[in-house]
CSV table of N, CA and C in Angstrom, one decimal:
chain,number,residue,atom,x,y,z
A,16,MET,N,47.3,102.8,119.5
A,16,MET,CA,46.0,103.3,119.7
A,16,MET,C,45.3,103.5,118.3
A,17,PRO,N,44.1,103.0,118.1
A,17,PRO,CA,43.4,103.2,116.9
A,17,PRO,C,43.1,104.7,116.6
A,18,ASP,N,42.9,105.1,115.4
A,18,ASP,CA,42.6,106.4,115.0
A,18,ASP,C,41.2,106.8,115.7
A,19,GLU,N,41.1,108.1,116.0
A,19,GLU,CA,39.8,108.5,116.5
A,19,GLU,C,38.7,108.5,115.4
A,20,ASP,N,37.5,108.4,115.8
A,20,ASP,CA,36.4,108.4,114.9
A,20,ASP,C,35.5,109.7,115.2
A,21,VAL,N,35.3,110.5,114.2
A,21,VAL,CA,34.5,111.8,114.4
A,21,VAL,C,33.2,111.5,115.0
A,22,VAL,N,32.5,110.4,114.7
A,22,VAL,CA,31.2,110.0,115.2
A,22,VAL,C,31.3,109.8,116.8
A,23,GLU,N,32.4,109.2,117.2
A,23,GLU,CA,32.6,109.0,118.7
A,23,GLU,C,32.9,110.3,119.4
A,24,LEU,N,33.7,111.2,118.8
A,24,LEU,CA,33.9,112.5,119.4
A,24,LEU,C,32.7,113.3,119.5
A,25,ILE,N,31.8,113.3,118.5
A,25,ILE,CA,30.6,114.0,118.6
A,25,ILE,C,29.7,113.4,119.7
A,26,MET,N,29.6,112.1,119.7
A,26,MET,CA,28.8,111.5,120.8
A,26,MET,C,29.3,111.7,122.2
A,27,ASN,N,30.6,111.8,122.3
A,27,ASN,CA,31.2,112.1,123.6
A,27,ASN,C,30.8,113.5,124.1
A,28,ASP,N,30.8,114.5,123.1
A,28,ASP,CA,30.3,115.8,123.5
A,28,ASP,C,28.9,115.8,123.9
A,29,HIS,N,28.1,115.0,123.2
A,29,HIS,CA,26.6,114.9,123.5
A,29,HIS,C,26.5,114.5,124.9
A,30,ARG,N,27.2,113.5,125.3
A,30,ARG,CA,27.1,113.0,126.7
A,30,ARG,C,27.5,114.0,127.7
A,31,GLU,N,28.6,114.8,127.4
A,31,GLU,CA,29.0,115.9,128.3
A,31,GLU,C,27.9,116.9,128.4
A,32,VAL,N,27.3,117.3,127.3
A,32,VAL,CA,26.2,118.3,127.4
A,32,VAL,C,25.1,117.8,128.2
A,33,GLU,N,24.7,116.5,128.1
A,33,GLU,CA,23.7,115.9,128.9
A,33,GLU,C,24.0,116.0,130.4
A,34,ARG,N,25.3,115.7,130.7
A,34,ARG,CA,25.8,115.8,132.1
A,34,ARG,C,25.6,117.2,132.6
A,35,LEU,N,26.0,118.2,131.8
A,35,LEU,CA,25.8,119.6,132.2
A,35,LEU,C,24.4,120.0,132.4
A,36,PHE,N,23.5,119.5,131.5
A,36,PHE,CA,22.1,119.8,131.7
A,36,PHE,C,21.6,119.3,133.0
A,37,GLU,N,21.9,118.1,133.3
A,37,GLU,CA,21.5,117.5,134.6
A,37,GLU,C,22.0,118.3,135.8
A,38,ALA,N,23.2,118.7,135.7
A,38,ALA,CA,23.8,119.6,136.8
A,38,ALA,C,23.1,120.9,136.9
A,39,LEU,N,22.7,121.5,135.8
A,39,LEU,CA,22.0,122.8,135.8
A,39,LEU,C,20.6,122.7,136.4
A,40,ARG,N,20.0,121.5,136.1
A,40,ARG,CA,18.7,121.3,136.7
A,40,ARG,C,18.7,121.0,138.2
A,41,THR,N,19.7,120.2,138.6
A,41,THR,CA,19.7,119.8,140.0
A,41,THR,C,20.5,120.6,140.9
A,42,ARG,N,21.4,121.5,140.4
A,42,ARG,CA,22.2,122.4,141.3
A,42,ARG,C,22.1,123.8,140.8
A,43,PRO,N,20.9,124.4,141.1
A,43,PRO,CA,20.7,125.8,140.6
A,43,PRO,C,21.7,126.8,141.1
A,44,ALA,N,22.2,126.6,142.3
A,44,ALA,CA,23.2,127.5,142.9
A,44,ALA,C,24.5,127.5,142.1
A,45,ASP,N,24.8,126.4,141.3
A,45,ASP,CA,26.0,126.3,140.5
A,45,ASP,C,25.8,126.9,139.1
A,46,ARG,N,24.7,127.4,138.8
A,46,ARG,CA,24.4,127.8,137.4
A,46,ARG,C,25.4,128.9,136.9
A,47,PRO,N,25.8,129.9,137.8
A,47,PRO,CA,26.7,130.9,137.3
A,47,PRO,C,28.1,130.3,136.9
A,48,LEU,N,28.4,129.1,137.4
A,48,LEU,CA,29.7,128.4,137.0
A,48,LEU,C,29.4,127.5,135.9
A,49,LEU,N,28.3,126.9,135.8
A,49,LEU,CA,28.0,125.8,134.8
A,49,LEU,C,27.6,126.4,133.5
A,50,MET,N,26.9,127.5,133.4
A,50,MET,CA,26.4,128.1,132.2
A,50,MET,C,27.6,128.4,131.2
A,51,PRO,N,28.6,129.1,131.7
A,51,PRO,CA,29.7,129.4,130.8
A,51,PRO,C,30.4,128.1,130.2
A,52,GLN,N,30.4,127.0,131.0
A,52,GLN,CA,30.9,125.7,130.5
A,52,GLN,C,30.0,125.2,129.4
A,53,LEU,N,28.7,125.2,129.7
A,53,LEU,CA,27.8,124.7,128.7
A,53,LEU,C,27.8,125.5,127.4
A,54,ALA,N,27.8,126.8,127.6
A,54,ALA,CA,27.8,127.7,126.4
A,54,ALA,C,29.1,127.5,125.6
A,55,SER,N,30.2,127.4,126.2
A,55,SER,CA,31.5,127.2,125.5
A,55,SER,C,31.5,125.8,124.8
A,56,LEU,N,31.1,124.8,125.4
A,56,LEU,CA,31.0,123.5,124.8
A,56,LEU,C,30.1,123.4,123.6
A,57,LEU,N,28.8,123.9,123.8
A,57,LEU,CA,27.8,123.9,122.8
A,57,LEU,C,28.3,124.7,121.6
A,58,ILE,N,28.8,125.8,121.8
A,58,ILE,CA,29.2,126.7,120.7
A,58,ILE,C,30.4,126.1,119.9
A,59,ALA,N,31.4,125.7,120.7
A,59,ALA,CA,32.6,125.1,120.0
A,59,ALA,C,32.2,123.8,119.2
A,60,HIS,N,31.4,123.0,119.8
A,60,HIS,CA,30.9,121.8,119.2
A,60,HIS,C,30.1,122.1,117.9
A,61,SER,N,29.2,123.0,118.0
A,61,SER,CA,28.4,123.4,116.8
A,61,SER,C,29.2,124.0,115.7
A,62,ARG,N,30.1,124.9,116.1
A,62,ARG,CA,31.0,125.5,115.0
A,62,ARG,C,31.8,124.5,114.3
A,63,ALA,N,32.4,123.5,115.1
A,63,ALA,CA,33.2,122.5,114.5
A,63,ALA,C,32.4,121.6,113.6
A,64,GLU,N,31.2,121.2,114.0
A,64,GLU,CA,30.3,120.4,113.2
A,64,GLU,C,30.0,121.2,111.9
A,65,GLU,N,29.6,122.5,112.0
A,65,GLU,CA,29.2,123.3,110.9
A,65,GLU,C,30.3,123.4,109.9
A,66,SER,N,31.6,123.6,110.3
A,66,SER,CA,32.7,123.9,109.4
A,66,SER,C,33.3,122.6,108.9
A,67,GLU,N,33.4,121.6,109.7
A,67,GLU,CA,34.1,120.4,109.3
A,67,GLU,C,33.3,119.2,109.0
A,68,VAL,N,32.2,118.9,109.7
A,68,VAL,CA,31.4,117.7,109.6
A,68,VAL,C,30.3,117.8,108.7
A,69,TYR,N,29.5,118.9,108.8
A,69,TYR,CA,28.3,119.0,108.0
A,69,TYR,C,28.5,119.0,106.5
A,70,PRO,N,29.6,119.8,106.0
A,70,PRO,CA,29.8,119.7,104.6
A,70,PRO,C,30.1,118.3,104.1
A,71,VAL,N,30.9,117.6,104.9
A,71,VAL,CA,31.2,116.2,104.5
A,71,VAL,C,29.9,115.3,104.6
A,72,ALA,N,29.2,115.5,105.6
A,72,ALA,CA,27.9,114.7,105.8
A,72,ALA,C,27.0,114.9,104.6
A,73,ARG,N,26.9,116.2,104.2
A,73,ARG,CA,26.1,116.6,103.1
A,73,ARG,C,26.6,116.1,101.8
A,74,ASP,N,27.9,116.3,101.5
A,74,ASP,CA,28.4,116.1,100.1
A,74,ASP,C,28.9,114.6,99.9
A,75,GLU,N,29.4,114.0,101.0
A,75,GLU,CA,30.0,112.7,100.8
A,75,GLU,C,29.1,111.6,101.4
A,76,ALA,N,28.3,111.9,102.4
A,76,ALA,CA,27.4,110.9,103.0
A,76,ALA,C,25.9,111.0,102.6
A,77,GLY,N,25.6,112.1,101.8
A,77,GLY,CA,24.3,112.2,101.2
A,77,GLY,C,23.2,112.7,102.3
A,78,GLU,N,23.7,113.3,103.3
A,78,GLU,CA,22.7,113.7,104.4
A,78,GLU,C,22.3,115.2,104.2
A,79,THR,N,21.9,115.6,103.0
A,79,THR,CA,21.6,117.0,102.7
A,79,THR,C,20.5,117.5,103.6
A,80,GLU,N,19.3,116.9,103.6
A,80,GLU,CA,18.2,117.4,104.4
A,80,GLU,C,18.5,117.4,105.9
A,81,GLU,N,19.1,116.4,106.3
A,81,GLU,CA,19.4,116.2,107.8
A,81,GLU,C,20.4,117.3,108.2
A,82,VAL,N,21.4,117.7,107.3
A,82,VAL,CA,22.3,118.7,107.7
A,82,VAL,C,21.6,120.1,107.7
A,83,ALA,N,20.8,120.4,106.8
A,83,ALA,CA,20.0,121.6,106.8
A,83,ALA,C,19.2,121.7,108.1
A,84,HIS,N,18.5,120.6,108.5
A,84,HIS,CA,17.7,120.6,109.7
A,84,HIS,C,18.6,120.8,110.9
A,85,SER,N,19.7,120.1,111.0
A,85,SER,CA,20.6,120.2,112.1
A,85,SER,C,21.1,121.7,112.2
A,86,GLN,N,21.4,122.3,111.1
A,86,GLN,CA,21.9,123.7,111.1
A,86,GLN,C,20.8,124.6,111.7
A,87,GLU,N,19.6,124.4,111.3
A,87,GLU,CA,18.5,125.2,111.9
A,87,GLU,C,18.4,125.0,113.4
A,88,GLU,N,18.6,123.8,113.9
A,88,GLU,CA,18.6,123.5,115.3
A,88,GLU,C,19.8,124.2,116.0
A,89,HIS,N,20.9,124.3,115.4
A,89,HIS,CA,22.0,125.0,116.0
A,89,HIS,C,21.7,126.5,116.1
A,90,GLU,N,21.0,127.0,115.1
A,90,GLU,CA,20.7,128.4,115.2
A,90,GLU,C,19.7,128.7,116.4
A,91,GLN,N,18.8,127.8,116.6
A,91,GLN,CA,17.9,127.9,117.7
A,91,GLN,C,18.6,127.8,119.1
A,92,ALA,N,19.5,126.9,119.2
A,92,ALA,CA,20.3,126.7,120.4
A,92,ALA,C,21.2,128.0,120.7
A,93,ASP,N,21.8,128.5,119.6
A,93,ASP,CA,22.6,129.7,119.8
A,93,ASP,C,21.8,130.9,120.3
A,94,ALA,N,20.6,131.0,119.7
A,94,ALA,CA,19.7,132.1,120.2
A,94,ALA,C,19.3,131.9,121.6
A,95,LEU,N,19.0,130.7,122.0
A,95,LEU,CA,18.6,130.5,123.4
A,95,LEU,C,19.8,130.7,124.4
A,96,LEU,N,21.0,130.3,124.0
A,96,LEU,CA,22.1,130.6,124.8
A,96,LEU,C,22.3,132.1,125.0
A,97,GLY,N,22.1,132.8,123.9
A,97,GLY,CA,22.2,134.3,124.0
A,97,GLY,C,21.2,134.9,125.0
A,98,GLU,N,20.0,134.4,124.9
A,98,GLU,CA,18.9,134.8,125.9
A,98,GLU,C,19.3,134.4,127.3
A,99,LEU,N,19.7,133.2,127.5
A,99,LEU,CA,20.0,132.8,128.9
A,99,LEU,C,21.1,133.6,129.5
A,100,SER,N,22.1,134.0,128.7
A,100,SER,CA,23.2,134.8,129.2
A,100,SER,C,22.8,136.1,129.8
A,101,LYS,N,21.6,136.6,129.4
A,101,LYS,CA,21.1,137.9,129.9
A,101,LYS,C,20.2,137.8,131.1
A,102,LEU,N,19.9,136.5,131.5
A,102,LEU,CA,18.9,136.3,132.6
A,102,LEU,C,19.6,136.0,133.9
A,103,ASP,N,18.8,136.3,134.9
A,103,ASP,CA,19.3,135.9,136.3
A,103,ASP,C,19.1,134.4,136.4
A,104,PRO,N,20.2,133.7,136.7
A,104,PRO,CA,20.1,132.2,136.8
A,104,PRO,C,19.2,131.7,137.9
A,105,ALA,N,18.8,132.6,138.8
A,105,ALA,CA,17.8,132.1,139.9
A,105,ALA,C,16.4,132.4,139.5
A,106,SER,N,16.1,133.0,138.3
A,106,SER,CA,14.8,133.4,138.0
A,106,SER,C,14.0,132.3,137.3
A,107,ALA,N,12.6,132.5,137.4
A,107,ALA,CA,11.7,131.5,136.8
A,107,ALA,C,11.9,131.6,135.2
A,108,GLU,N,12.2,132.8,134.7
A,108,GLU,CA,12.4,132.9,133.3
A,108,GLU,C,13.6,132.1,132.8
A,109,PHE,N,14.6,132.1,133.6
A,109,PHE,CA,15.8,131.3,133.3
A,109,PHE,C,15.5,129.9,133.3
A,110,ASP,N,14.7,129.4,134.3
A,110,ASP,CA,14.3,128.0,134.3
A,110,ASP,C,13.5,127.6,133.0
A,111,SER,N,12.6,128.5,132.6
A,111,SER,CA,11.8,128.2,131.4
A,111,SER,C,12.7,128.2,130.2
A,112,LYS,N,13.6,129.1,130.0
A,112,LYS,CA,14.5,129.2,128.8
A,112,LYS,C,15.5,128.0,128.9
A,113,LEU,N,15.9,127.6,130.1
A,113,LEU,CA,16.8,126.5,130.2
A,113,LEU,C,16.1,125.2,129.7
A,114,GLU,N,14.9,125.0,130.2
A,114,GLU,CA,14.1,123.8,129.7
A,114,GLU,C,13.9,123.8,128.2
A,115,GLU,N,13.7,125.0,127.7
A,115,GLU,CA,13.5,125.1,126.2
A,115,GLU,C,14.8,124.7,125.5
A,116,LEU,N,15.9,125.2,126.0
A,116,LEU,CA,17.2,124.8,125.5
A,116,LEU,C,17.5,123.3,125.6
A,117,ILE,N,17.2,122.7,126.8
A,117,ILE,CA,17.4,121.3,127.0
A,117,ILE,C,16.6,120.5,126.1
A,118,GLU,N,15.3,120.9,125.9
A,118,GLU,CA,14.4,120.1,125.1
A,118,GLU,C,14.9,120.2,123.6
A,119,GLY,N,15.3,121.4,123.2
A,119,GLY,CA,15.7,121.5,121.8
A,119,GLY,C,17.0,120.8,121.5
A,120,VAL,N,18.0,120.9,122.4
A,120,VAL,CA,19.3,120.2,122.2
A,120,VAL,C,19.1,118.7,122.3
A,121,THR,N,18.3,118.2,123.2
A,121,THR,CA,18.0,116.8,123.4
A,121,THR,C,17.4,116.2,122.1
A,122,HIS,N,16.5,117.0,121.6
A,122,HIS,CA,15.8,116.6,120.3
A,122,HIS,C,16.9,116.5,119.2
A,123,HIS,N,17.7,117.5,119.1
A,123,HIS,CA,18.8,117.6,118.1
A,123,HIS,C,19.7,116.4,118.2
A,124,VAL,N,20.1,116.1,119.4
A,124,VAL,CA,21.1,115.0,119.6
A,124,VAL,C,20.4,113.7,119.2
A,125,GLU,N,19.2,113.5,119.6
A,125,GLU,CA,18.5,112.2,119.2
A,125,GLU,C,18.4,112.1,117.7
A,126,GLU,N,18.0,113.1,117.0
A,126,GLU,CA,18.0,113.1,115.6
A,126,GLU,C,19.3,112.8,114.9
A,127,GLU,N,20.3,113.6,115.4
A,127,GLU,CA,21.7,113.4,114.8
A,127,GLU,C,22.2,112.0,115.0
A,128,GLU,N,22.0,111.5,116.2
A,128,GLU,CA,22.5,110.2,116.5
A,128,GLU,C,21.7,109.0,115.9
A,129,SER,N,20.5,109.4,115.4
A,129,SER,CA,19.7,108.3,114.7
A,129,SER,C,19.7,108.5,113.1
A,130,THR,N,20.2,109.6,112.6
A,130,THR,CA,20.2,109.8,111.2
A,130,THR,C,21.6,110.2,110.6
A,131,VAL,N,22.1,111.3,111.0
A,131,VAL,CA,23.4,111.8,110.4
A,131,VAL,C,24.6,111.0,110.7
A,132,LEU,N,24.7,110.7,112.0
A,132,LEU,CA,25.9,109.9,112.5
A,132,LEU,C,25.9,108.5,111.9
A,133,PRO,N,24.8,107.8,112.0
A,133,PRO,CA,24.8,106.4,111.4
A,133,PRO,C,25.1,106.5,109.8
A,134,GLY,N,24.6,107.5,109.2
A,134,GLY,CA,24.8,107.7,107.7
A,134,GLY,C,26.3,107.9,107.5
A,135,MET,N,27.0,108.6,108.4
A,135,MET,CA,28.4,108.9,108.2
A,135,MET,C,29.2,107.6,108.5
A,136,ARG,N,28.7,106.8,109.5
A,136,ARG,CA,29.4,105.5,109.7
A,136,ARG,C,29.3,104.6,108.6
A,137,GLU,N,28.1,104.6,107.9
A,137,GLU,CA,27.9,103.6,106.8
A,137,GLU,C,28.6,104.1,105.5
A,138,ARG,N,28.6,105.4,105.3
A,138,ARG,CA,29.1,105.8,104.0
A,138,ARG,C,30.5,106.4,103.9
A,139,LEU,N,31.1,106.6,105.1
A,139,LEU,CA,32.5,107.1,105.1
A,139,LEU,C,33.4,106.0,105.6
A,140,SER,N,34.6,106.0,105.1
A,140,SER,CA,35.6,105.0,105.5
A,140,SER,C,36.1,105.3,106.9
A,141,ASP,N,36.7,104.3,107.5
A,141,ASP,CA,37.3,104.6,108.8
A,141,ASP,C,38.4,105.7,108.7
A,142,ALA,N,39.1,105.6,107.6
A,142,ALA,CA,40.2,106.6,107.5
A,142,ALA,C,39.6,108.0,107.3
A,143,ARG,N,38.5,108.2,106.6
A,143,ARG,CA,37.9,109.5,106.4
A,143,ARG,C,37.3,110.0,107.7
A,144,ARG,N,36.7,109.1,108.5
A,144,ARG,CA,36.2,109.5,109.8
A,144,ARG,C,37.3,109.9,110.7
A,145,ALA,N,38.4,109.2,110.6
A,145,ALA,CA,39.6,109.6,111.5
A,145,ALA,C,40.1,111.0,111.0
A,146,GLU,N,40.2,111.2,109.7
A,146,GLU,CA,40.6,112.5,109.2
A,146,GLU,C,39.6,113.6,109.7
A,147,LEU,N,38.3,113.3,109.7
A,147,LEU,CA,37.3,114.3,110.2
A,147,LEU,C,37.5,114.5,111.7
A,148,ALA,N,37.8,113.5,112.4
A,148,ALA,CA,38.0,113.6,113.8
A,148,ALA,C,39.1,114.6,114.1
A,149,GLN,N,40.2,114.6,113.4
A,149,GLN,CA,41.3,115.5,113.6
A,149,GLN,C,40.8,116.9,113.3
A,150,ALA,N,40.1,117.1,112.1
A,150,ALA,CA,39.6,118.4,111.7
A,150,ALA,C,38.6,119.0,112.8
A,151,PHE,N,37.7,118.1,113.2
A,151,PHE,CA,36.7,118.5,114.2
A,151,PHE,C,37.3,118.9,115.5
A,152,SER,N,38.3,118.1,116.0
A,152,SER,CA,39.0,118.4,117.2
A,152,SER,C,39.7,119.8,117.1
A,153,GLU,N,40.4,120.0,116.0
A,153,GLU,CA,41.1,121.3,115.9
A,153,GLU,C,40.1,122.5,115.8
A,154,ALA,N,39.0,122.3,115.0
A,154,ALA,CA,38.0,123.4,114.9
A,154,ALA,C,37.3,123.7,116.3
A,155,ARG,N,37.0,122.6,117.0
A,155,ARG,CA,36.4,122.7,118.3
A,155,ARG,C,37.3,123.4,119.3
A,156,ALA,N,38.6,123.1,119.3
A,156,ALA,CA,39.5,123.7,120.2
A,156,ALA,C,39.7,125.2,119.9
A,157,ALA,N,39.6,125.5,118.6
A,157,ALA,CA,39.7,127.0,118.2
A,157,ALA,C,38.5,127.8,118.6
A,158,HIS,N,37.4,127.1,118.8
A,158,HIS,CA,36.2,127.9,119.1
A,158,HIS,C,35.8,127.8,120.6
A,159,LEU,N,36.6,127.1,121.4
A,159,LEU,CA,36.3,127.1,122.9
A,159,LEU,C,36.3,128.5,123.4
A,160,GLY,N,35.3,129.0,124.1
A,160,GLY,CA,35.3,130.3,124.6
A,160,GLY,C,34.5,131.3,123.7
A,161,ASP,N,34.1,130.9,122.5
A,161,ASP,CA,33.3,131.8,121.7
A,161,ASP,C,31.9,132.0,122.3
A,162,GLN,N,31.3,133.1,122.0
A,162,GLN,CA,30.0,133.5,122.5
A,162,GLN,C,29.0,133.4,121.5
A,163,PRO,N,27.7,133.3,121.9
A,163,PRO,CA,26.6,133.3,120.9
A,163,PRO,C,26.6,134.6,120.0
A,164,GLY,N,26.4,134.4,118.7
A,164,GLY,CA,26.4,135.6,117.8
A,164,GLY,C,27.7,136.1,117.4
A,165,GLY,N,28.8,135.5,117.8
A,165,GLY,CA,30.1,136.1,117.4
A,165,GLY,C,30.8,135.5,116.2
A,166,GLU,N,30.0,134.9,115.3
A,166,GLU,CA,30.5,134.3,114.1
A,166,GLU,C,31.1,135.3,113.1
A,167,THR,N,32.1,134.8,112.4
A,167,THR,CA,32.7,135.6,111.3
A,167,THR,C,31.9,135.5,110.1
A,168,ARG,N,32.2,136.3,109.1
A,168,ARG,CA,31.4,136.2,107.8
A,168,ARG,C,31.6,134.8,107.2
A,169,GLU,N,32.8,134.2,107.3
A,169,GLU,CA,33.1,132.9,106.7
A,169,GLU,C,32.2,131.8,107.5
A,170,GLU,N,32.1,132.0,108.8
A,170,GLU,CA,31.3,131.0,109.5
A,170,GLU,C,29.8,131.1,109.2
A,171,LEU,N,29.4,132.3,109.0
A,171,LEU,CA,28.0,132.5,108.6
A,171,LEU,C,27.7,132.0,107.2
A,172,VAL,N,28.7,132.2,106.3
A,172,VAL,CA,28.6,131.6,104.9
A,172,VAL,C,28.5,130.1,105.0
A,173,GLN,N,29.3,129.5,105.8
A,173,GLN,CA,29.2,128.0,106.0
A,173,GLN,C,27.9,127.6,106.5
A,174,LYS,N,27.3,128.3,107.5
A,174,LYS,CA,26.0,128.0,108.0
A,174,LYS,C,25.0,128.1,106.8
A,175,ALA,N,25.0,129.1,106.1
A,175,ALA,CA,24.1,129.3,105.0
A,175,ALA,C,24.2,128.2,103.9
A,176,GLN,N,25.5,127.8,103.6
A,176,GLN,CA,25.7,126.7,102.7
A,176,GLN,C,25.1,125.4,103.3
A,177,ASN,N,25.3,125.2,104.6
A,177,ASN,CA,24.7,124.0,105.2
A,177,ASN,C,23.2,123.9,105.1
A,178,LEU,N,22.6,125.1,105.0
A,178,LEU,CA,21.2,125.2,104.9
A,178,LEU,C,20.7,125.2,103.4
A,179,GLY,N,21.7,125.2,102.5
A,179,GLY,CA,21.3,125.1,101.1
A,179,GLY,C,21.1,126.5,100.5
A,180,VAL,N,21.5,127.6,101.1
A,180,VAL,CA,21.3,128.9,100.5
A,180,VAL,C,22.3,129.1,99.4
A,181,ALA,N,21.8,129.4,98.2
A,181,ALA,CA,22.6,129.6,97.0
A,181,ALA,C,23.2,131.0,97.0
A,182,GLY,N,24.4,131.0,96.6
A,182,GLY,CA,25.1,132.3,96.4
A,182,GLY,C,25.6,133.0,97.7
A,183,ALA,N,25.6,132.3,98.8
A,183,ALA,CA,26.0,132.8,100.1
A,183,ALA,C,27.4,133.3,100.1
A,184,GLY,N,28.3,132.7,99.3
A,184,GLY,CA,29.7,133.1,99.3
A,184,GLY,C,29.9,134.5,98.7
A,185,SER,N,29.0,135.0,97.9
A,185,SER,CA,29.2,136.3,97.3
A,185,SER,C,28.4,137.4,98.1
A,186,MET,N,27.8,137.0,99.2
A,186,MET,CA,27.0,138.0,100.0
A,186,MET,C,27.9,138.6,101.1
A,187,SER,N,27.5,139.8,101.6
A,187,SER,CA,28.1,140.5,102.7
A,187,SER,C,27.7,139.7,104.0
A,188,LYS,N,28.4,140.0,105.1
A,188,LYS,CA,28.0,139.4,106.3
A,188,LYS,C,26.6,139.6,106.7
A,189,ASP,N,26.1,140.9,106.6
A,189,ASP,CA,24.7,141.2,106.9
A,189,ASP,C,23.7,140.5,106.0
A,190,GLU,N,24.1,140.4,104.7
A,190,GLU,CA,23.2,139.7,103.8
A,190,GLU,C,23.1,138.2,104.1
A,191,VAL,N,24.2,137.6,104.5
A,191,VAL,CA,24.2,136.2,104.9
A,191,VAL,C,23.3,136.0,106.2
A,192,LYS,N,23.5,136.9,107.1
A,192,LYS,CA,22.7,136.9,108.4
A,192,LYS,C,21.2,136.9,108.1
A,193,GLU,N,20.8,137.7,107.1
A,193,GLU,CA,19.4,137.8,106.7
A,193,GLU,C,18.9,136.5,106.1
A,194,GLN,N,19.7,135.7,105.6
A,194,GLN,CA,19.3,134.4,105.0
A,194,GLN,C,19.2,133.3,106.0
A,195,LEU,N,19.7,133.5,107.2
A,195,LEU,CA,19.7,132.4,108.2
A,195,LEU,C,18.3,132.5,108.9
A,196,PRO,N,17.8,131.4,109.3
A,196,PRO,CA,16.5,131.3,110.0
A,196,PRO,C,16.6,132.1,111.4
A,197,ARG,N,15.5,132.7,111.7
A,197,ARG,CA,15.5,133.4,113.0
A,197,ARG,C,14.6,132.6,113.9
A,198,PRO,N,15.1,132.1,115.0
A,198,PRO,CA,14.3,131.3,115.9
A,198,PRO,C,13.1,132.1,116.5
């Protein structure tokens, strides 16, 4: 079996998120069961990208602006997941927030699949992408079940670095949080 490719793993997660979005739209009665699945997948996927993929995409594939933009979109998705977790899945407000999340994540996926991922395919060797696939898979597995807003200081520092915030490594957790965009 050939080595896995981090680009393919990321795109597989994107397809699963799209499947969950469709189910959330068409099966409202199943939302209490589907939302935890969606939140778990989105958060684990985002954290793995932020810790393992984005630093390499930025430093080795030259995708600096795209990584910063993608990090901002992750912040927005995390905030919306947090808001959705507090709403009644049968409410009109939930419908509205869900559509906002779907729109934002769909936009993010389209951008990532048209800029960052092709850049990684072009500029990183097959072996490097296989190495990243392993790191991404391990980080993703470690974060399954995480909830919005539950990042460690180290995870927040990585987000800030992905955004290009200078000196984040010497800041306290609260100081780093202040440097992150607020949706």
